[in-house]
PDB file of C-alpha atoms and ligand atoms in Angstrom:
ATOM      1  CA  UNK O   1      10.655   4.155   0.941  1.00 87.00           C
ATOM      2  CA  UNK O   2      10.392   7.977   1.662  1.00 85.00           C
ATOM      3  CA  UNK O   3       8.639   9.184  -1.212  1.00 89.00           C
ATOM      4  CA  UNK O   4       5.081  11.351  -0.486  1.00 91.00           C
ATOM      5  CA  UNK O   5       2.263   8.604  -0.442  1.00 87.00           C
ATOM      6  CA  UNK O   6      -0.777  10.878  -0.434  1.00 84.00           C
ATOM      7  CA  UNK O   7      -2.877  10.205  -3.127  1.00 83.00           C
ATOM      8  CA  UNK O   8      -5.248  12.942  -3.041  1.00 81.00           C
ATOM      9  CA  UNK O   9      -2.544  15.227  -2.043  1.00 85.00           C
ATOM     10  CA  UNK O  10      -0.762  13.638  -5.420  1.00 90.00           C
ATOM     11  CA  UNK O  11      -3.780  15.123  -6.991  1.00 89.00           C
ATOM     12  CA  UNK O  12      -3.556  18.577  -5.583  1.00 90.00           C
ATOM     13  CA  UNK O  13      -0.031  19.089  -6.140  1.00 94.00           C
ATOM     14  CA  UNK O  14       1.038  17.113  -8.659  1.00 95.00           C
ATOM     15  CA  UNK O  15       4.707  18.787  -9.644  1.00 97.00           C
ATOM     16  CA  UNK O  16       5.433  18.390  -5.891  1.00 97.00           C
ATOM     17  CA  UNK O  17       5.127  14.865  -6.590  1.00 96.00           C
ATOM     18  CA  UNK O  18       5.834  14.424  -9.696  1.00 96.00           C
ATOM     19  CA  UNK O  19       9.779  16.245  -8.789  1.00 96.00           C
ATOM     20  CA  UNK O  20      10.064  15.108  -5.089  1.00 96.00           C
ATOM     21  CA  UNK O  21       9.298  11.202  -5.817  1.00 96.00           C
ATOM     22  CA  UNK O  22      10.942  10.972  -9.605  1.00 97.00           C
ATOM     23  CA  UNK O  23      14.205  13.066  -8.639  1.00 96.00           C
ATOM     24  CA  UNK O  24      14.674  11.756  -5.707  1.00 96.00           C
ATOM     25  CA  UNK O  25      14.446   7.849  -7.092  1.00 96.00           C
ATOM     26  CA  UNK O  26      17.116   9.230 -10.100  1.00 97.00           C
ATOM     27  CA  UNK O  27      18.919  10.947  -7.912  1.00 97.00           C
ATOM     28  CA  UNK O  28      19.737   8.184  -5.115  1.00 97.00           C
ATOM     29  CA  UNK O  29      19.760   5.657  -8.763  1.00 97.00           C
ATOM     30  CA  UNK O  30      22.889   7.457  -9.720  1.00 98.00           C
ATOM     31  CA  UNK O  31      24.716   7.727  -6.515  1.00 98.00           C
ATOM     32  CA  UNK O  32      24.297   3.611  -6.654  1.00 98.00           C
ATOM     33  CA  UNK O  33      25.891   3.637  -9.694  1.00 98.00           C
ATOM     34  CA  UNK O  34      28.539   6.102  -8.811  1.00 98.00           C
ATOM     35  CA  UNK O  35      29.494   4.179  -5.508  1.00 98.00           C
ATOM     36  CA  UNK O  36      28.854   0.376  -6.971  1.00 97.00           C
ATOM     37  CA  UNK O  37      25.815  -0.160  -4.566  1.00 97.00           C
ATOM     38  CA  UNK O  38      24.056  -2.872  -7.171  1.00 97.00           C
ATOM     39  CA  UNK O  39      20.956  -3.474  -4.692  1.00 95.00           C
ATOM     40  CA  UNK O  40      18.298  -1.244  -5.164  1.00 96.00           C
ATOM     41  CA  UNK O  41      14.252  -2.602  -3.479  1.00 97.00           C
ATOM     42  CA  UNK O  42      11.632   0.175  -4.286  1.00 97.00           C
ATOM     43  CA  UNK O  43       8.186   0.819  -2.490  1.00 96.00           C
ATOM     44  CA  UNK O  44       6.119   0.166  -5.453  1.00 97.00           C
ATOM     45  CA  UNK O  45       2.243   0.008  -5.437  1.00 96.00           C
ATOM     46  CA  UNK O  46      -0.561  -2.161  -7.021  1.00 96.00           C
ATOM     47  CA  UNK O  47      -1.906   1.232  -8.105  1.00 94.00           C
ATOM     48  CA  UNK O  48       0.472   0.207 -11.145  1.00 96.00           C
ATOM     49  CA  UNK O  49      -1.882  -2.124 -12.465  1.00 96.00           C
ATOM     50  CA  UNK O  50      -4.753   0.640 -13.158  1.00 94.00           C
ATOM     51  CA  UNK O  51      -8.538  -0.538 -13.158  1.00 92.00           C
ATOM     52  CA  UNK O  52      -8.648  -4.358 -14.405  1.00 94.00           C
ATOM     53  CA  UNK O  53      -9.813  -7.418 -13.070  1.00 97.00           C
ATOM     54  CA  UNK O  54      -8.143  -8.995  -9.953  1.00 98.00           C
ATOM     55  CA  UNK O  55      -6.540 -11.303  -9.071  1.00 98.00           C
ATOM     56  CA  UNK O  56      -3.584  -8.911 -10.136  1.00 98.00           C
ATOM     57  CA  UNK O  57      -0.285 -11.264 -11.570  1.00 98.00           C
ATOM     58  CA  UNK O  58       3.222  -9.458 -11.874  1.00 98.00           C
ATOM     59  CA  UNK O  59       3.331 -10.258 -15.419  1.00 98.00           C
ATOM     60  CA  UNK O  60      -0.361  -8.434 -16.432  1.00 98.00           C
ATOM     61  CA  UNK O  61       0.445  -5.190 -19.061  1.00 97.00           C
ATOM     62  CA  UNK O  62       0.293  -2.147 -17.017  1.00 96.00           C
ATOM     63  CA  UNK O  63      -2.973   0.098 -17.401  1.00 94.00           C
ATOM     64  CA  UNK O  64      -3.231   3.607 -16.945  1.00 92.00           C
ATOM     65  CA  UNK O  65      -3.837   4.694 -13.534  1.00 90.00           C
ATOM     66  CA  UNK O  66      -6.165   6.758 -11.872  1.00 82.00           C
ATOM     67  CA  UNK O  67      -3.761   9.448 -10.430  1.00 87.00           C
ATOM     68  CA  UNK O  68      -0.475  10.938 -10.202  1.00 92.00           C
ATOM     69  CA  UNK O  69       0.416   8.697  -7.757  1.00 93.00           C
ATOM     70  CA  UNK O  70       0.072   5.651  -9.584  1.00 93.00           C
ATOM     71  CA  UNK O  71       1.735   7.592 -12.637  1.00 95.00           C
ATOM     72  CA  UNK O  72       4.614   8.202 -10.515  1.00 96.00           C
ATOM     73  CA  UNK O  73       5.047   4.430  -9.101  1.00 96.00           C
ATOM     74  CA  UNK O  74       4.756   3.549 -13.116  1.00 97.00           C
ATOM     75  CA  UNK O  75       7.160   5.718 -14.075  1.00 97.00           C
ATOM     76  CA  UNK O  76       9.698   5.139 -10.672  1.00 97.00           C
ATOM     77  CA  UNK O  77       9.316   1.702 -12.280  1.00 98.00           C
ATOM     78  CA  UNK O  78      10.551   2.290 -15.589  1.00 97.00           C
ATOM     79  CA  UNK O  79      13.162   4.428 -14.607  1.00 98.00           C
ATOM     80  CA  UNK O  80      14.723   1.780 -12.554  1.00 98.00           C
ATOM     81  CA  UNK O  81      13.779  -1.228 -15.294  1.00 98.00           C
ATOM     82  CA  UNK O  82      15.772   0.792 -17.465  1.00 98.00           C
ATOM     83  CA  UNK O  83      18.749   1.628 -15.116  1.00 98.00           C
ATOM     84  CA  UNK O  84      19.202  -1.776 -14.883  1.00 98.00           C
ATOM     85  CA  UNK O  85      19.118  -2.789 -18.339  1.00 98.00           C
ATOM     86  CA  UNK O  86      21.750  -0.161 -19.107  1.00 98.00           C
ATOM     87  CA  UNK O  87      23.932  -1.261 -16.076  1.00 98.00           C
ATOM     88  CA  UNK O  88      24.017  -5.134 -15.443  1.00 96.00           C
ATOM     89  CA  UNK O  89      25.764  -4.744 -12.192  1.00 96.00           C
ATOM     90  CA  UNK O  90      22.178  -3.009 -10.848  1.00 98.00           C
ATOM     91  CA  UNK O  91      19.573  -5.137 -10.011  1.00 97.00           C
ATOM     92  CA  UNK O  92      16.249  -3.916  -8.721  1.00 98.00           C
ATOM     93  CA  UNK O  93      13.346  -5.494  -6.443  1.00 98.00           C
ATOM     94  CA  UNK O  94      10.175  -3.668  -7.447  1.00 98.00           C
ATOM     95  CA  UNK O  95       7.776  -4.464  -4.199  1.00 98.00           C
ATOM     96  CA  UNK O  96       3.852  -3.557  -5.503  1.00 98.00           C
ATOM     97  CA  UNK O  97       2.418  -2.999  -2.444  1.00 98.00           C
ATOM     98  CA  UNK O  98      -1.295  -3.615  -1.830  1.00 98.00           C
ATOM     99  CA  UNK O  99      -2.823  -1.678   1.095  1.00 98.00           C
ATOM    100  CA  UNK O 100      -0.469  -1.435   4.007  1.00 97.00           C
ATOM    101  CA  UNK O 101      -1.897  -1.351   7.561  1.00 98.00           C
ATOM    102  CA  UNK O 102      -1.693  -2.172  11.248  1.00 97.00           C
ATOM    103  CA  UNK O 103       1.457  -1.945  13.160  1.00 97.00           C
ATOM    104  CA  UNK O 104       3.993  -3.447  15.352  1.00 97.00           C
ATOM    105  CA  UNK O 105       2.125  -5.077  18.375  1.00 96.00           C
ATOM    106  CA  UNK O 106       4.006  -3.630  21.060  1.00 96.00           C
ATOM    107  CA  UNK O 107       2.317  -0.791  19.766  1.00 95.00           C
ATOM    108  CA  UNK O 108       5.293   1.732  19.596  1.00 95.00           C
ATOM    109  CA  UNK O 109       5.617   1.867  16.159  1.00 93.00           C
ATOM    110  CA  UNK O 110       2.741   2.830  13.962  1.00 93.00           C
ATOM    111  CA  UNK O 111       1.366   4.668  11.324  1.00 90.00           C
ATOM    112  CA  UNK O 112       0.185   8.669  12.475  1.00 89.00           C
ATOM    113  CA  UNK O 113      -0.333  10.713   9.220  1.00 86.00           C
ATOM    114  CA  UNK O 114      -0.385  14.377   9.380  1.00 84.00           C
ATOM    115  CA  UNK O 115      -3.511  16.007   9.179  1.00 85.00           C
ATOM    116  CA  UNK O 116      -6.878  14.066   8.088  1.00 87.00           C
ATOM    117  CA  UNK O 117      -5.731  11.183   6.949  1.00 90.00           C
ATOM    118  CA  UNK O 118      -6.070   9.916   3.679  1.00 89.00           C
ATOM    119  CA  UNK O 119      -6.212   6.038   3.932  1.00 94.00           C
ATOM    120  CA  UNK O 120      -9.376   3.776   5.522  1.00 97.00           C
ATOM    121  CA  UNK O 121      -7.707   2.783   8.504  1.00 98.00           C
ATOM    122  CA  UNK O 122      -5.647   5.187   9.866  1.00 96.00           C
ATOM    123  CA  UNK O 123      -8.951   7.064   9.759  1.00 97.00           C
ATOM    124  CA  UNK O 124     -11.183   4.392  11.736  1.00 98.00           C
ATOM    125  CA  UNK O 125      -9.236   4.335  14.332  1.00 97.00           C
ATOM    126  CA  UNK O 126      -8.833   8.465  14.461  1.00 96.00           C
ATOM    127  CA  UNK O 127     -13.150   8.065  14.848  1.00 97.00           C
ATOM    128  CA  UNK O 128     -12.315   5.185  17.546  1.00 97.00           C
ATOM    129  CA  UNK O 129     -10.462   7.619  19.341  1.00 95.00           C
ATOM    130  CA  UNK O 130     -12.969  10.239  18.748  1.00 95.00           C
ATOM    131  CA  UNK O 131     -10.829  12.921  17.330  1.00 94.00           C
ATOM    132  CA  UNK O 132     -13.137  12.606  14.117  1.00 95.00           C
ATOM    133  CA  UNK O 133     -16.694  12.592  13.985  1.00 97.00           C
ATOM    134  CA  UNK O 134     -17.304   9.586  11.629  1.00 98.00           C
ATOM    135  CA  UNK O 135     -16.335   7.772   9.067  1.00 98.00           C
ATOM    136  CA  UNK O 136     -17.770   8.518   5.279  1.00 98.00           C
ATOM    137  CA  UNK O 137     -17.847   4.989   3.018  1.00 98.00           C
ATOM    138  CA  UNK O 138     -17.096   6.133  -0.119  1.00 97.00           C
ATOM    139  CA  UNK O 139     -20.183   4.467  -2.108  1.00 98.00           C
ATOM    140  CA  UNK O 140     -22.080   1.125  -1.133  1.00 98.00           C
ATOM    141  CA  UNK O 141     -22.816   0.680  -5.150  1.00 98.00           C
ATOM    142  CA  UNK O 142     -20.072  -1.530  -6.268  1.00 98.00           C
ATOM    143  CA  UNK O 143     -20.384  -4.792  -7.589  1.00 97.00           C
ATOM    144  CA  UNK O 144     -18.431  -6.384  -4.477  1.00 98.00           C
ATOM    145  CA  UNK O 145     -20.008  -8.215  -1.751  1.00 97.00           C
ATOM    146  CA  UNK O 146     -21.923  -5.531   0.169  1.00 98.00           C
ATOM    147  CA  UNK O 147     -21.162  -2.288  -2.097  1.00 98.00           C
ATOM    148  CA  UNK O 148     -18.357  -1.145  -0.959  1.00 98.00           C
ATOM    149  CA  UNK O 149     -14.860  -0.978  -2.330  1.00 98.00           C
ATOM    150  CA  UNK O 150     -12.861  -4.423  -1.591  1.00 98.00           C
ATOM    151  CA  UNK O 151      -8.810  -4.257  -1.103  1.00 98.00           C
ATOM    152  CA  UNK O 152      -5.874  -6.485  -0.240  1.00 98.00           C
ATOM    153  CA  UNK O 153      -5.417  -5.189   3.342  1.00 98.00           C
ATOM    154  CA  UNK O 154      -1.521  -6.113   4.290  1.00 98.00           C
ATOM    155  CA  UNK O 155      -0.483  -6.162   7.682  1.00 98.00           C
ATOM    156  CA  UNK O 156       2.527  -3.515   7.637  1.00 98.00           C
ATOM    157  CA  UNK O 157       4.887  -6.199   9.870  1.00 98.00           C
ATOM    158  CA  UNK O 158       4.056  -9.002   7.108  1.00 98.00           C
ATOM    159  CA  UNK O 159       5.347  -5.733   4.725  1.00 98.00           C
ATOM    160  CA  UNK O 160       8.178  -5.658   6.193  1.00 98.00           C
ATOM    161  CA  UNK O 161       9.166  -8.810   5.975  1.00 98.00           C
ATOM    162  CA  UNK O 162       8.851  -9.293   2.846  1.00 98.00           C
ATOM    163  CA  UNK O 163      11.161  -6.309   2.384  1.00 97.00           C
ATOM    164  CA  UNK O 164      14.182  -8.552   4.121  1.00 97.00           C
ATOM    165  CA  UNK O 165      13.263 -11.507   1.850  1.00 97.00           C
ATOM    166  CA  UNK O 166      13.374  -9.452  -1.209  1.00 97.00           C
ATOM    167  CA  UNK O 167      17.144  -8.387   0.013  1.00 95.00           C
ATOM    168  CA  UNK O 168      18.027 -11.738   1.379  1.00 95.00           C
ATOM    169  CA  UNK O 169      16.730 -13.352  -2.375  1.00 95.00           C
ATOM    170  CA  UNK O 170      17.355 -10.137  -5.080  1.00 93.00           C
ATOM    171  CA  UNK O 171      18.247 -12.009  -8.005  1.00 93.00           C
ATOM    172  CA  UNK O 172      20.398  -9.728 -10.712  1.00 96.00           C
ATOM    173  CA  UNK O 173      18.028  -8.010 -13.340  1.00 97.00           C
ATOM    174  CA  UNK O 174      14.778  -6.778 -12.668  1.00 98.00           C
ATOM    175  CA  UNK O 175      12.585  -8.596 -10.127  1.00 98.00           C
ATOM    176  CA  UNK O 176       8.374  -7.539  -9.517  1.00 98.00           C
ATOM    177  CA  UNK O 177       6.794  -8.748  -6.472  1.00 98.00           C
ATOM    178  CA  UNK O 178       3.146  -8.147  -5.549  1.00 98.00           C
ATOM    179  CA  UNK O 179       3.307  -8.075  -1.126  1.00 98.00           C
ATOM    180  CA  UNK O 180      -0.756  -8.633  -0.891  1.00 98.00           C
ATOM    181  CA  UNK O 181      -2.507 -11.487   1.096  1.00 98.00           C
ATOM    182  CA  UNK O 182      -4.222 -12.462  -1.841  1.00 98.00           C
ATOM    183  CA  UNK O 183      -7.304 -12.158   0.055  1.00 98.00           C
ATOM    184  CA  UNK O 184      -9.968  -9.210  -0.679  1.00 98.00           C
ATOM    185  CA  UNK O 185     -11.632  -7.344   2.215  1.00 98.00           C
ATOM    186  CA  UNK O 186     -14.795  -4.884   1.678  1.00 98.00           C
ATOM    187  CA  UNK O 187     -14.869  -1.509   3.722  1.00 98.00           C
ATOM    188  CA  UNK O 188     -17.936  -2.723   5.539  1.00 98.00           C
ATOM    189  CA  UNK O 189     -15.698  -5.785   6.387  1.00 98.00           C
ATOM    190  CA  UNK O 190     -13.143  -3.949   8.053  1.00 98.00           C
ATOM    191  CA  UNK O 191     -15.386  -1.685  10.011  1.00 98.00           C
ATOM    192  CA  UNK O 192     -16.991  -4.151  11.238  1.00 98.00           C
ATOM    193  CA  UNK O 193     -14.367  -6.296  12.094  1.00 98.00           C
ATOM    194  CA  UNK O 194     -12.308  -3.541  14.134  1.00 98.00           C
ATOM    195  CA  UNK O 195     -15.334  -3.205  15.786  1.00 98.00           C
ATOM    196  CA  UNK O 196     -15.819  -6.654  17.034  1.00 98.00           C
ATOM    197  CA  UNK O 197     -12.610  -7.205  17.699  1.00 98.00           C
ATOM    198  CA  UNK O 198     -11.994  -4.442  19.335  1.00 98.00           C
ATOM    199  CA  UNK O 199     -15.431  -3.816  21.185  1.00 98.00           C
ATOM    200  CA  UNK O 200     -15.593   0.011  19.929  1.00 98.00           C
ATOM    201  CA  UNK O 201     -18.074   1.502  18.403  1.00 97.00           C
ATOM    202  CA  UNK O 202     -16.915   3.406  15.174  1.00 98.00           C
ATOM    203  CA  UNK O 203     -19.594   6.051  13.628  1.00 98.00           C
ATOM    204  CA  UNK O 204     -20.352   5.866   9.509  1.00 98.00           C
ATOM    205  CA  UNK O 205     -22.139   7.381   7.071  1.00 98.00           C
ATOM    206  CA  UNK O 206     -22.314   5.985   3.210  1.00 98.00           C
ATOM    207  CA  UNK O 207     -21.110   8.936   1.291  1.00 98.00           C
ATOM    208  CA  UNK O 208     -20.588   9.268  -2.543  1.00 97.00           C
ATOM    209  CA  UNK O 209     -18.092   7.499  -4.674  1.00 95.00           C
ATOM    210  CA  UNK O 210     -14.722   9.073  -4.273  1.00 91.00           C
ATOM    211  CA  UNK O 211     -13.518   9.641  -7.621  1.00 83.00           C
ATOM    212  CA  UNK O 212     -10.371   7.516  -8.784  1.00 83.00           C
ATOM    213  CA  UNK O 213     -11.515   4.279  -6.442  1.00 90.00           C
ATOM    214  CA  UNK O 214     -11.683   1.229  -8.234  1.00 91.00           C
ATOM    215  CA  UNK O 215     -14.213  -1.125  -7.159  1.00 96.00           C
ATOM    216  CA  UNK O 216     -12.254  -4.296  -6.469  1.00 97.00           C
ATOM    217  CA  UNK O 217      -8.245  -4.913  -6.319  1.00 97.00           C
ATOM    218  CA  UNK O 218      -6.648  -7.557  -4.582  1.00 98.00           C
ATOM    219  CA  UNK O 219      -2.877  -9.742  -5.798  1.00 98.00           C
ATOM    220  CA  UNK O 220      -2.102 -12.736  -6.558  1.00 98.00           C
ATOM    221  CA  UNK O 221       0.358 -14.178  -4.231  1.00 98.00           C
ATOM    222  CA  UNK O 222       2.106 -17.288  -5.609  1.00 98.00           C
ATOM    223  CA  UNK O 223       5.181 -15.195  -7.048  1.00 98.00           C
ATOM    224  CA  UNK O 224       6.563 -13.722  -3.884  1.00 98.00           C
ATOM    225  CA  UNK O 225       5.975 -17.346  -2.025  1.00 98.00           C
ATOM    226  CA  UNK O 226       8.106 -19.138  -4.751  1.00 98.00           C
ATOM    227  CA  UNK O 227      10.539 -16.987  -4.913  1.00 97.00           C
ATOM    228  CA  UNK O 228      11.327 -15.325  -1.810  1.00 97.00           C
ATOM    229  CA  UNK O 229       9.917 -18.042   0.173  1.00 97.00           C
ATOM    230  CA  UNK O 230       7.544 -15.146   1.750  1.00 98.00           C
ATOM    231  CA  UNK O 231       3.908 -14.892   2.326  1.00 98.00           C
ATOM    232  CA  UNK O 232       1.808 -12.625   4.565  1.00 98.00           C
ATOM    233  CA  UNK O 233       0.774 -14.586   8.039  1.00 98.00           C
ATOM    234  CA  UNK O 234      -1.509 -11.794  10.224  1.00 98.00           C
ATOM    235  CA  UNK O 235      -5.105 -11.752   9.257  1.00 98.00           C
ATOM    236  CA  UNK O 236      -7.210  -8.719   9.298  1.00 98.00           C
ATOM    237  CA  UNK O 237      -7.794  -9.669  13.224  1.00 98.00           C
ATOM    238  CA  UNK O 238      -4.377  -8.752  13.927  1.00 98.00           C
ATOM    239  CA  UNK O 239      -4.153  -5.784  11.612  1.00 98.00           C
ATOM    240  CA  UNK O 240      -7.317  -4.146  13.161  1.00 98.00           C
ATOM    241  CA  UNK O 241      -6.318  -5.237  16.950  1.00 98.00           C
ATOM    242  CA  UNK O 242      -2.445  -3.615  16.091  1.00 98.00           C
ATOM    243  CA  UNK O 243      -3.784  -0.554  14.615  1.00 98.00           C
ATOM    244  CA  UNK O 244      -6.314   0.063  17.548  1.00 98.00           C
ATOM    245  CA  UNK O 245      -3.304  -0.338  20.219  1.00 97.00           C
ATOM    246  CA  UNK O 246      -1.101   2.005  18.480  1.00 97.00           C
ATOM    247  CA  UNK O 247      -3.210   4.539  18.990  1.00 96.00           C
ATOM    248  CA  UNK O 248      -4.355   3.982  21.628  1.00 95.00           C
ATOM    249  CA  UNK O 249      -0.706   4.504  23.244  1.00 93.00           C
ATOM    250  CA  UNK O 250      -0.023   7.262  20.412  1.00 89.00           C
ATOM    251  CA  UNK O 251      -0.640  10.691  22.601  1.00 78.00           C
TER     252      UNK O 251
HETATM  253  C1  LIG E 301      -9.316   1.872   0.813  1.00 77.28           C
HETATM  254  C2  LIG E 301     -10.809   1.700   0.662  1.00 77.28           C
HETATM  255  C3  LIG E 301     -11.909   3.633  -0.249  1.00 77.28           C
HETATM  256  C4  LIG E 301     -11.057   6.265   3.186  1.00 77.28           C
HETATM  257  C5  LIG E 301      -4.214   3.977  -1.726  1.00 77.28           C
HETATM  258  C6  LIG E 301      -3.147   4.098  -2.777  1.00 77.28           C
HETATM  259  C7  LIG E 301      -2.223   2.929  -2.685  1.00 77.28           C
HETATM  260  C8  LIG E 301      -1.663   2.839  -1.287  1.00 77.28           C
HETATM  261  C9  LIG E 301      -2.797   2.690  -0.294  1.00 77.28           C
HETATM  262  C10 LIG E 301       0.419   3.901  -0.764  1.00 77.28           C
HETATM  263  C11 LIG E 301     -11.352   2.272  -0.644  1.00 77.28           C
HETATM  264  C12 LIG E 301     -12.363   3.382   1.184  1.00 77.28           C
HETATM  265  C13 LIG E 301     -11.114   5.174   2.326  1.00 77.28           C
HETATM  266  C14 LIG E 301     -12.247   6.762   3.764  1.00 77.28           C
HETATM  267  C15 LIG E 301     -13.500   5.035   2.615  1.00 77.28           C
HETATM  268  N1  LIG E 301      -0.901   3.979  -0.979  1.00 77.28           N
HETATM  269  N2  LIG E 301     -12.310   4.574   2.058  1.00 77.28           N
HETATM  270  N3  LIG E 301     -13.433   6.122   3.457  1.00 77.28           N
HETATM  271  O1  LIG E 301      -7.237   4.052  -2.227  1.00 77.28           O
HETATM  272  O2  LIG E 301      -7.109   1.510  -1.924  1.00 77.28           O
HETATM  273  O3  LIG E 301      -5.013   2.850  -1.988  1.00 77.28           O
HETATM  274  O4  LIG E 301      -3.626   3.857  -0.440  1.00 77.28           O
HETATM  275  O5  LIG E 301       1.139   2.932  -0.842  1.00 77.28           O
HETATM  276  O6  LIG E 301      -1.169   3.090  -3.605  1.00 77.28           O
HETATM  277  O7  LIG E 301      -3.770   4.066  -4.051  1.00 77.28           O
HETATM  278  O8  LIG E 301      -6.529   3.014  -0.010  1.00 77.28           O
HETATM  279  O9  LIG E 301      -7.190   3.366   2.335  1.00 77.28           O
HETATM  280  O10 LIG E 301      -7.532   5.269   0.658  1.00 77.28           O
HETATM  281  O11 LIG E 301      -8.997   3.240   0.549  1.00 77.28           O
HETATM  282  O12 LIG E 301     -14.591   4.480   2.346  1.00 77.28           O
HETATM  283  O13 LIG E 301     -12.290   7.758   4.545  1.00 77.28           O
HETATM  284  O14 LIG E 301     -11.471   2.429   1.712  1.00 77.28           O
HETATM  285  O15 LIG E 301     -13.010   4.019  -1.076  1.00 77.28           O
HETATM  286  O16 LIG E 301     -12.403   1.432  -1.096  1.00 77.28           O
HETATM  287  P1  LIG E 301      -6.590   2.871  -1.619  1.00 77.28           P
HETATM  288  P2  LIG E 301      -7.530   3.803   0.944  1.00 77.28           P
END
């Protein structure tokens, strides 16, 4: 769960990546098998799946992915797959994230990344605040409802849930679980529902197409609901209202 999660940083500095997120997963990979901790849940990412068509099943072939991030997540996830083939007594819960946001609605815990951030909503709500000018849409040309790129937006309390399910129902072996809504939400969609909801106005300008987007990406659910008994339960309502309050308190 602490590994650097900046994908256009991931670009810029790749062996910082590369060595901070891949050590770090062998390293803490061979204290479990040195102290006989055989429980091991890993912040994956649908970034694993590469460009191809949603809705995006656990069992699909891995693609190659647009950045070193997503090469990293593949190759976090091999390293463990392999782990636990070697050592039965290991068993891993590989959690493919979609796009974590919101946060905790008493609005003391949230996300605040350093410098500009990287991610849609952490910078909407920035340009809510008014510490940035406006937002850029990266490309209206996509084939997705109203041009613009369309993602699984997960609220980050549904995340973590799913996180105590995984631990609560890790079967031995290796076990992949997309934590998505199953639902896809455009760019435009978002804006405009933060917003509404929120009765802000929010500044944007259609930009170019940043490079390494995919156009559409979004899970399919029915995995995680079978076998953890989990499923996400906050709409984008709640993410955009939860992400507006925490920064509203964040000073
Ligand atoms: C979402 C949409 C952008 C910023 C990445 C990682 C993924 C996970 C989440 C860690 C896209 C558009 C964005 C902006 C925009 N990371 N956008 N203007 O790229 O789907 O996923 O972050 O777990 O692994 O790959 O998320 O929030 O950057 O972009 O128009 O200023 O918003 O084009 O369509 P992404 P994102």
């Amino acid at each position: 769960l602490a590994g650097l999660k900046g994908v256009g940083e991931a670009v810029s500095k790749p062996l910082e990546y590369y060595f901070n997120n891949l050590v770090s997963t062998m390293v803490i990979s061979k204290m479990c098998l040195k102290y006989g901790v055989g429980k091991f849940v890993f912040s994956s990412s649908a970034t694993v799946y590469g460009d191809q068509p949603s809705p995006l099943k656990e069992d699909m072939e891995l693609k190659k992915t647009t950045n070193p991030y997503g090469e990293i997540k593949a190759m976090s996830e091999r390293i463990l797959t392999d782990t636990s083939i070697a050592n039965p007594n290991f068993s891993v819960s590989l959690l493919r994230y979609f796009n974590p946001v919101g946060a905790h609605e008493s609005g003391l815990i949230g996300e605040d990344p350093n410098g500009i951030p990287n991610n849609l909503m952490p910078f909407v709500t920035k340009v809510a605040k008014g510490q940035l000018e406006k937002l850029s849409v990266f490309g209206n040309d996509y084939d997705t409802i109203d041009g613009t790129g369309v993602r699984d937006y997960i609220h980050v309390v549904d995340l973590a849930k799913g996180h105590v399910k995984a631990i609560e129902n890790l079967k031995d072996g290796v076990n992949i679980y997309n934590l998505g809504t199953g639902r896809g939400t455009s760019v435009l969609e978002l804006v405009n529902a933060f917003m509404k909801v929120n009765d802000i106005d929010v500044p944007y300008e259609i930009v170019g197409r940043r490079p390494g987007d995919i156009a559409t990406c979004f899970a399919d659910v029915s995995k995680a609901k079978k076998e953890l008994g989990w499923k996400a339960e906050l709409g984008i309502e709640e993410m955009v209202r939860d992400a507006w309050r925490f920064e509203q308190n964040n000073k």
